[in-house]
């Protein structure tokens, strides 16, 4: 591959960005200890647009699992346009807006409105200081090493999600989970080294023109984000579903030109093994990401990406992203598209 792409550099540099996130969280540990622990808040609302919204879907599941209080992930436009559906007078909330640039119109405007009208506290995550979002927020965590030159979000997505997971672990006093998250940079580096060339070769012989991404629990938001990467970079039809939802109608479009990417979770092994048998009957091509595969999984798959992390489902998810980002990148290049300049898109959405 002759041309240099910012997108590829940013996918490959994610482990370094994660290491910086861990160091920043450690530095701000005292401040972050109580971000989500404060029982004054009855519900936490995670807000974002596009990739940041999908990030919030995963973060809200992590929050619910470790903190045990209600959490909701919303597209920022939902809260901006229909605040009374989601906010009830007399109930206390914490708003967690997420924006790579800190300038995304819906997110900034939604936060500004609810702060003024509902007197709600907020904790923001962004990659840029002095942004409009941070000026509206009561507290924030800035991740400058996660900023990107490319339009599509790759390392900013995983870095901001990792920051939220670390903050949740601190607030929940989930020490084992926190230690697991600290091992991600080294593990991510190994996964990228193992699969970079392998995925490039896989895409060369991949004739699929329709992509489906499946994941459940904390992996559903990751599946949505992986879907968006293929759609943004390669301009191909893509869909994302909760894993077992695929067999309730969507499978009607499956054929031998469909690649199904399953983010496999240990907690759902019984169901997902049966689901793989169903996929095999549809004639699709299948890519499985899992901790460690078994013979049965290999027989039902075209490609298995083994993470081999020895981490729990909630800690391992971020490691699933670099291979799926590379899949989209190489597919775009194969189609003679520039991943750095996706059609109709800009890095910051403002209006």
Coordinates of C-alpha atoms in Angstrom, one line a residue:
X1 CA 0.0 0.0 0.0
X2 CA 1.8 3.1 -1.3
X3 CA -0.2 5.9 0.0
X4 CA 0.0 7.0 3.6
X5 CA -3.3 7.4 5.4
X6 CA -4.0 9.3 8.7
X7 CA -6.8 6.8 9.4
X8 CA -4.4 3.8 9.3
X9 CA -1.9 5.6 11.5
X10 CA -4.6 6.4 14.0
X11 CA -5.9 2.8 14.1
X12 CA -2.4 1.5 14.7
X13 CA -1.5 4.0 17.3
X14 CA -4.4 3.2 19.6
X15 CA -2.4 1.4 22.2
X16 CA -0.2 4.5 22.8
X17 CA -3.4 6.6 23.1
X18 CA -4.8 4.1 25.7
X19 CA -1.6 4.3 27.7
X20 CA -2.0 8.1 27.8
X21 CA -5.7 7.7 28.9
X22 CA -4.6 5.4 31.8
X23 CA -2.0 7.9 32.9
X24 CA -4.4 10.8 32.8
X25 CA -7.0 9.0 34.8
X26 CA -4.5 8.0 37.4
X27 CA -3.4 11.7 37.6
X28 CA -7.0 12.8 38.1
X29 CA -7.9 9.8 40.3
X30 CA -9.1 11.8 43.3
X31 CA -11.4 13.9 41.1
X32 CA -12.7 10.9 39.2
X33 CA -13.3 8.7 42.2
X34 CA -16.6 10.3 43.0
X35 CA -17.9 11.2 39.5
X36 CA -20.4 8.4 39.4
X37 CA -20.4 7.4 43.0
X38 CA -22.5 10.4 44.1
X39 CA -25.8 9.0 45.1
X40 CA -27.4 12.4 44.6
X41 CA -27.9 11.3 41.0
X42 CA -30.9 9.0 40.4
X43 CA -30.0 8.5 36.8
X44 CA -27.1 9.1 34.5
X45 CA -27.7 10.2 30.9
X46 CA -24.9 9.5 28.4
X47 CA -25.1 11.8 25.3
X48 CA -23.4 11.7 22.0
X49 CA -23.8 11.8 18.2
X50 CA -22.7 9.2 15.7
X51 CA -19.7 7.3 17.0
X52 CA -20.0 9.1 20.3
X53 CA -23.5 7.9 20.7
X54 CA -22.5 4.3 20.1
X55 CA -19.7 4.8 22.6
X56 CA -22.4 5.9 25.1
X57 CA -24.4 2.7 24.4
X58 CA -21.5 0.7 25.7
X59 CA -20.6 3.0 28.5
X60 CA -24.1 3.0 29.9
X61 CA -24.1 -0.8 30.0
X62 CA -20.8 -0.8 31.9
X63 CA -22.2 1.8 34.3
X64 CA -25.4 -0.2 35.0
X65 CA -23.3 -3.4 35.6
X66 CA -20.8 -1.8 38.0
X67 CA -22.6 1.1 39.6
X68 CA -26.1 -0.5 39.7
X69 CA -28.1 2.6 39.1
X70 CA -30.2 3.5 36.1
X71 CA -28.3 4.8 33.1
X72 CA -29.5 5.7 29.6
X73 CA -27.6 6.4 26.4
X74 CA -29.2 9.0 24.1
X75 CA -28.5 10.6 20.8
X76 CA -28.0 14.3 21.8
X77 CA -30.7 15.3 19.4
X78 CA -33.3 13.3 21.4
X79 CA -32.6 15.2 24.5
X80 CA -32.5 18.5 22.6
X81 CA -35.8 18.0 20.8
X82 CA -37.7 16.0 23.4
X83 CA -36.3 16.8 26.9
X84 CA -39.6 16.3 28.7
X85 CA -39.7 12.6 27.6
X86 CA -36.3 11.9 29.3
X87 CA -36.2 14.4 32.2
X88 CA -38.7 14.6 35.0
X89 CA -39.0 17.5 37.4
X90 CA -37.8 16.7 40.9
X91 CA -35.6 13.8 39.7
X92 CA -31.8 14.3 39.9
X93 CA -29.6 13.5 36.9
X94 CA -26.0 13.6 35.8
X95 CA -25.4 14.3 32.1
X96 CA -22.3 12.8 30.5
X97 CA -21.8 14.4 27.1
X98 CA -19.2 12.9 24.8
X99 CA -17.8 14.7 21.8
X100 CA -14.4 14.3 20.1
X101 CA -14.3 17.9 19.1
X102 CA -16.4 19.4 21.8
X103 CA -18.2 21.4 19.2
X104 CA -20.9 19.0 18.0
X105 CA -24.0 21.2 17.7
X106 CA -26.6 18.9 19.1
X107 CA -24.5 17.9 22.1
X108 CA -23.5 21.5 23.0
X109 CA -27.0 22.8 22.5
X110 CA -28.6 19.9 24.4
X111 CA -26.3 20.4 27.4
X112 CA -26.8 24.2 27.4
X113 CA -30.5 23.8 27.3
X114 CA -30.8 21.3 30.1
X115 CA -28.4 23.1 32.3
X116 CA -30.4 26.3 32.0
X117 CA -33.9 24.8 32.2
X118 CA -33.3 21.8 34.6
X119 CA -30.2 22.9 36.6
X120 CA -28.5 19.5 35.9
X121 CA -24.9 18.8 36.6
X122 CA -22.6 17.4 33.9
X123 CA -19.3 15.6 33.3
X124 CA -17.9 15.9 29.8
X125 CA -15.4 13.8 27.8
X126 CA -13.6 15.3 24.8
X127 CA -10.2 15.4 23.0
X128 CA -9.9 19.2 22.8
X129 CA -9.5 21.9 25.5
X130 CA -11.2 25.2 25.3
X131 CA -14.1 23.8 23.4
X132 CA -17.7 25.0 23.6
X133 CA -18.8 21.7 25.3
X134 CA -16.3 22.1 28.1
X135 CA -17.3 25.7 28.7
X136 CA -20.9 24.4 29.3
X137 CA -19.8 21.5 31.6
X138 CA -19.3 21.4 35.4
X139 CA -16.4 19.0 35.1
X140 CA -14.5 17.3 32.3
X141 CA -11.8 14.9 31.3
X142 CA -9.7 15.9 28.3
X143 CA -7.8 13.4 26.1
X144 CA -5.5 15.3 23.7
X145 CA -3.5 12.3 22.6
X146 CA -6.8 10.8 21.3
X147 CA -7.4 13.6 18.8
X148 CA -7.3 12.7 15.1
X149 CA -6.6 14.3 11.7
X150 CA -8.9 11.9 9.9
X151 CA -12.7 12.4 9.7
X152 CA -13.7 9.0 11.0
X153 CA -13.3 8.3 14.7
X154 CA -11.1 5.3 15.6
X155 CA -8.6 6.0 18.4
X156 CA -10.8 8.8 19.8
X157 CA -13.7 6.3 20.1
X158 CA -11.7 3.6 22.0
X159 CA -9.8 6.2 24.1
X160 CA -12.9 8.1 25.3
X161 CA -14.7 4.8 26.0
X162 CA -11.7 3.6 28.0
X163 CA -11.7 6.8 30.0
X164 CA -15.3 6.3 31.0
X165 CA -14.8 2.7 31.9
X166 CA -11.8 3.6 34.1
X167 CA -13.9 6.4 35.8
X168 CA -16.7 3.9 36.4
X169 CA -14.3 1.3 37.8
X170 CA -12.9 3.9 40.2
X171 CA -16.4 5.1 41.4
X172 CA -17.6 1.5 41.8
X173 CA -14.4 0.5 43.6
X174 CA -14.2 -2.3 41.1
X175 CA -10.4 -2.9 41.6
X176 CA -10.1 -6.1 39.6
X177 CA -11.9 -4.4 36.6
X178 CA -9.7 -1.3 36.9
X179 CA -6.6 -3.5 36.8
X180 CA -7.9 -5.4 33.8
X181 CA -8.4 -2.1 31.9
X182 CA -4.8 -1.1 32.6
X183 CA -3.6 -4.1 30.6
X184 CA -5.3 -3.1 27.4
X185 CA -2.4 -1.1 25.7
X186 CA -0.1 -4.1 25.6
X187 CA -2.8 -6.5 24.6
X188 CA -4.0 -4.1 21.9
X189 CA -0.5 -3.8 20.5
X190 CA -0.2 -7.6 20.2
X191 CA -3.6 -8.0 18.5
X192 CA -2.8 -5.3 15.9
X193 CA 0.6 -7.0 15.2
X194 CA -1.1 -10.4 14.8
X195 CA -4.0 -9.4 12.6
X196 CA -3.0 -6.4 10.5
X197 CA -1.5 -8.2 7.6
X198 CA -3.9 -11.1 8.0
X199 CA -7.0 -8.8 7.7
X200 CA -5.4 -7.1 4.6
X201 CA -5.1 -10.4 2.9
X202 CA -8.6 -11.5 4.0
X203 CA -10.1 -8.4 2.4
X204 CA -8.3 -9.0 -0.9
X205 CA -10.3 -12.1 -1.5
X206 CA -13.5 -10.9 0.2
X207 CA -16.3 -10.4 -2.4
X208 CA -18.9 -9.4 0.2
X209 CA -20.8 -6.2 -0.5
X210 CA -23.2 -6.3 2.5
X211 CA -22.0 -6.2 6.1
X212 CA -23.8 -7.1 9.3
X213 CA -22.4 -6.5 12.8
X214 CA -23.8 -8.3 15.9
X215 CA -23.2 -7.9 19.6
X216 CA -25.2 -7.9 22.8
X217 CA -24.9 -6.2 26.2
X218 CA -21.8 -4.0 26.3
X219 CA -20.9 -5.2 22.8
X220 CA -24.0 -3.8 21.0
X221 CA -22.6 -0.3 20.9
X222 CA -19.3 -1.7 19.6
X223 CA -21.2 -3.6 16.9
X224 CA -22.9 -0.3 15.9
X225 CA -19.6 1.5 15.8
X226 CA -18.0 -1.2 13.7
X227 CA -20.9 -1.0 11.3
X228 CA -20.5 2.8 11.0
X229 CA -16.8 2.5 10.2
X230 CA -17.6 0.2 7.2
X231 CA -20.3 2.6 6.1
X232 CA -18.2 5.7 6.4
X233 CA -15.0 4.4 4.9
X234 CA -16.2 1.9 2.3
X235 CA -19.6 3.3 1.5
X236 CA -21.3 -0.1 1.6
X237 CA -24.7 -1.2 3.0
X238 CA -24.2 -2.1 6.6
X239 CA -26.5 -3.0 9.5
X240 CA -26.0 -3.7 13.3
X241 CA -28.3 -5.6 15.6
X242 CA -28.4 -7.2 19.0
X243 CA -27.1 -10.7 18.2
X244 CA -30.3 -12.7 18.5
X245 CA -32.4 -10.0 16.9
X246 CA -30.8 -10.9 13.5
X247 CA -32.9 -14.0 13.2
X248 CA -36.2 -12.0 13.7
X249 CA -36.6 -10.6 10.2
X250 CA -33.2 -9.1 9.2
X251 CA -31.9 -12.5 8.1
X252 CA -34.2 -12.4 5.2
X253 CA -31.6 -10.3 3.3
X254 CA -28.7 -12.7 4.0
X255 CA -26.9 -14.3 1.1
X256 CA -23.4 -15.5 0.0
X257 CA -22.4 -11.8 -0.5
X258 CA -23.1 -11.0 3.2
X259 CA -20.3 -10.9 5.8
X260 CA -21.7 -11.3 9.3
X261 CA -19.3 -10.0 12.0
X262 CA -20.2 -11.5 15.5
X263 CA -18.7 -10.0 18.6
X264 CA -18.7 -13.1 20.7
X265 CA -19.2 -12.9 24.5
X266 CA -18.5 -15.6 27.0
X267 CA -21.7 -14.8 28.9
X268 CA -23.8 -15.8 25.9
X269 CA -21.8 -18.8 24.7
X270 CA -24.8 -21.2 24.8
X271 CA -27.0 -19.0 22.7
X272 CA -24.3 -17.7 20.3
X273 CA -23.1 -21.2 19.5
X274 CA -26.6 -22.2 18.4
X275 CA -26.9 -18.9 16.5
X276 CA -23.7 -19.7 14.6
X277 CA -25.4 -22.9 13.4
X278 CA -28.3 -20.8 12.1
X279 CA -25.9 -18.5 10.3
X280 CA -24.2 -21.4 8.6
X281 CA -27.6 -22.4 7.2
X282 CA -28.1 -19.0 5.6
X283 CA -25.0 -19.2 3.5
X284 CA -23.4 -16.0 4.8
X285 CA -19.7 -15.6 5.3
X286 CA -18.8 -15.2 8.9
X287 CA -16.2 -13.3 10.9
X288 CA -16.1 -14.2 14.6
X289 CA -14.3 -12.2 17.3
X290 CA -13.9 -14.1 20.5
X291 CA -11.6 -14.7 23.5
X292 CA -10.5 -18.2 22.4
X293 CA -12.2 -20.2 19.7
X294 CA -13.2 -23.8 19.7
X295 CA -13.2 -26.3 16.8
X296 CA -17.0 -25.8 16.5
X297 CA -16.6 -22.1 16.1
X298 CA -13.8 -22.5 13.5
X299 CA -15.9 -24.9 11.4
X300 CA -18.7 -22.4 11.2
X301 CA -16.6 -19.3 10.4
X302 CA -14.6 -17.9 7.5
X303 CA -12.3 -16.0 9.9
X304 CA -11.8 -16.1 13.6
X305 CA -10.1 -13.3 15.5
X306 CA -8.9 -14.6 18.8
X307 CA -8.3 -11.9 21.5
X308 CA -6.5 -14.2 24.0
X309 CA -6.7 -11.6 26.7
X310 CA -7.8 -13.6 29.8
X311 CA -10.0 -10.6 30.6
X312 CA -13.7 -10.4 31.5
X313 CA -16.3 -9.5 28.8
X314 CA -16.6 -5.9 30.2
X315 CA -12.9 -5.3 30.0
X316 CA -12.2 -7.1 26.7
X317 CA -14.6 -5.2 24.4
X318 CA -12.3 -2.4 23.4
X319 CA -9.8 -4.9 22.0
X320 CA -12.5 -6.0 19.5
X321 CA -12.3 -2.6 17.7
X322 CA -8.9 -2.4 16.0
X323 CA -9.5 -5.5 13.8
X324 CA -12.9 -4.3 12.8
X325 CA -11.6 -0.8 12.0
X326 CA -8.8 -2.4 9.9
X327 CA -11.4 -4.5 8.1
X328 CA -13.3 -1.3 7.0
X329 CA -10.0 0.5 6.1
X330 CA -8.8 -2.3 3.8
X331 CA -12.2 -2.7 2.2
X332 CA -12.2 1.1 1.4
X333 CA -8.8 0.9 -0.1
X334 CA -9.8 -2.1 -2.2
X335 CA -12.7 -0.1 -3.5
X336 CA -10.3 2.8 -4.5
X337 CA -11.8 5.1 -1.8
X338 CA -9.8 7.4 0.4
X339 CA -10.6 6.5 4.1
X340 CA -9.3 9.9 5.2
X341 CA -11.9 11.7 3.1
X342 CA -15.2 9.8 3.3
X343 CA -18.0 10.9 1.1
X344 CA -20.3 13.6 2.4
X345 CA -18.7 13.8 5.8
X346 CA -16.7 16.3 7.8
X347 CA -14.8 15.9 11.1
X348 CA -17.1 18.2 13.1
X349 CA -20.8 18.6 12.6
X350 CA -21.9 22.1 13.4
X351 CA -24.8 24.2 12.1

